[in-house]
Coordinates of N, CA and C in Angstrom, one line a residue:
X1 N 14.0 70.8 124.9 CA 14.1 72.4 125.3 C 14.2 73.1 124.3
X2 N 13.2 74.4 124.2 CA 13.6 75.2 123.3 C 14.9 76.3 124.0
X3 N 15.2 77.5 122.8 CA 16.3 78.3 123.3 C 15.8 79.4 124.7
X4 N 14.7 79.4 124.4 CA 14.3 80.6 125.3 C 13.7 79.6 126.7
X5 N 13.4 78.2 127.0 CA 13.1 77.5 128.0 C 14.5 77.2 128.7
X6 N 15.6 77.3 127.9 CA 16.6 77.1 128.4 C 17.7 78.1 129.2
X7 N 16.9 79.1 128.6 CA 16.9 80.3 129.1 C 17.1 81.0 129.9
X8 N 15.6 80.6 130.4 CA 14.3 80.8 131.7 C 15.1 79.9 132.5
X9 N 15.3 78.7 132.0 CA 16.5 77.8 132.9 C 17.2 78.0 133.7
X10 N 18.0 78.5 133.0 CA 19.8 79.3 134.0 C 19.2 80.4 134.8
X11 N 18.4 81.4 134.3 CA 17.8 82.5 135.2 C 17.5 82.0 136.7
X12 N 16.8 80.6 136.6 CA 16.5 80.4 137.7 C 17.0 79.5 138.3
X13 N 18.3 78.7 137.4 CA 19.2 78.1 138.2 C 20.2 78.9 138.8
X14 N 20.5 80.3 138.4 CA 21.1 80.8 139.0 C 20.3 81.6 140.4
X15 N 19.2 81.9 140.2 CA 18.4 82.4 141.2 C 18.7 81.0 142.1
X16 N 18.1 79.9 142.3 CA 18.3 78.6 143.5 C 19.9 78.8 144.0
X17 N 20.7 79.0 142.6 CA 21.9 78.8 143.0 C 22.4 79.4 144.4
X18 N 21.9 81.0 144.1 CA 22.6 82.1 145.0 C 21.6 81.7 146.7
X19 N 20.9 80.8 146.8 CA 20.5 80.2 147.8 C 20.7 79.0 148.7
X20 N 21.5 78.8 147.7 CA 22.4 77.4 147.8 C 21.5 76.1 148.1
X21 N 20.7 76.0 146.4 CA 20.1 75.1 146.1 C 20.3 74.8 144.9
X22 N 20.2 73.4 144.4 CA 20.5 73.0 143.2 C 19.2 72.6 142.3
X23 N 19.2 73.6 141.3 CA 17.9 73.6 140.6 C 17.8 72.1 139.6
X24 N 17.0 71.1 139.6 CA 17.4 70.0 138.5 C 16.0 69.8 137.6
X25 N 14.8 70.6 137.8 CA 14.3 70.6 136.7 C 12.8 71.7 137.3
X26 N 12.1 71.4 135.8 CA 11.3 72.4 135.9 C 10.2 71.9 135.2
X27 N 8.6 72.0 136.0 CA 7.5 72.1 135.0 C 6.4 73.2 134.6
X28 N 6.8 73.2 133.5 CA 6.0 75.0 133.3 C 3.8 75.1 133.4
X29 N 4.0 73.7 133.2 CA 2.7 73.3 133.4 C 1.9 73.5 134.4
X30 N 2.9 73.0 136.1 CA 2.0 73.5 137.1 C 3.3 74.6 137.7
X31 N 4.1 75.2 137.4 CA 4.7 76.3 138.1 C 5.6 75.8 138.9
X32 N 5.9 74.0 139.2 CA 7.2 73.9 139.6 C 8.3 73.9 139.4
X33 N 9.2 73.9 140.0 CA 10.9 74.2 140.5 C 11.5 73.3 141.1
X34 N 12.2 72.1 140.8 CA 12.5 71.1 141.3 C 14.1 71.1 141.7
X35 N 14.2 71.2 143.2 CA 15.9 71.3 143.4 C 16.0 69.6 144.3
X36 N 17.4 69.9 144.4 CA 18.2 68.3 145.2 C 17.1 68.8 145.9
X37 N 16.3 67.4 146.9 CA 15.5 67.5 147.9 C 14.5 68.1 148.5
X38 N 14.1 68.8 147.3 CA 13.0 69.7 147.3 C 12.1 70.1 146.4
X39 N 10.9 70.4 146.7 CA 9.7 71.3 145.6 C 9.8 72.8 146.2
X40 N 10.0 73.3 145.0 CA 9.6 74.7 145.4 C 8.6 75.4 144.5
X41 N 7.4 76.2 145.2 CA 6.4 76.6 144.0 C 6.8 77.8 143.9
X42 N 6.8 78.1 142.4 CA 7.0 79.5 142.0 C 5.9 80.2 141.3
X43 N 6.0 81.4 141.7 CA 4.6 82.3 141.2 C 5.1 83.1 139.9

């Protein structure tokens, strides 16, 4: 994971955290964000 990826992940993590969701991973190829117990499609 590069610095930019980590930075983007942290931004997304904070955004999901405000919604009460725990971000556990992302897939940049598909644009999917994986949160605990859910998969969220992000544009």
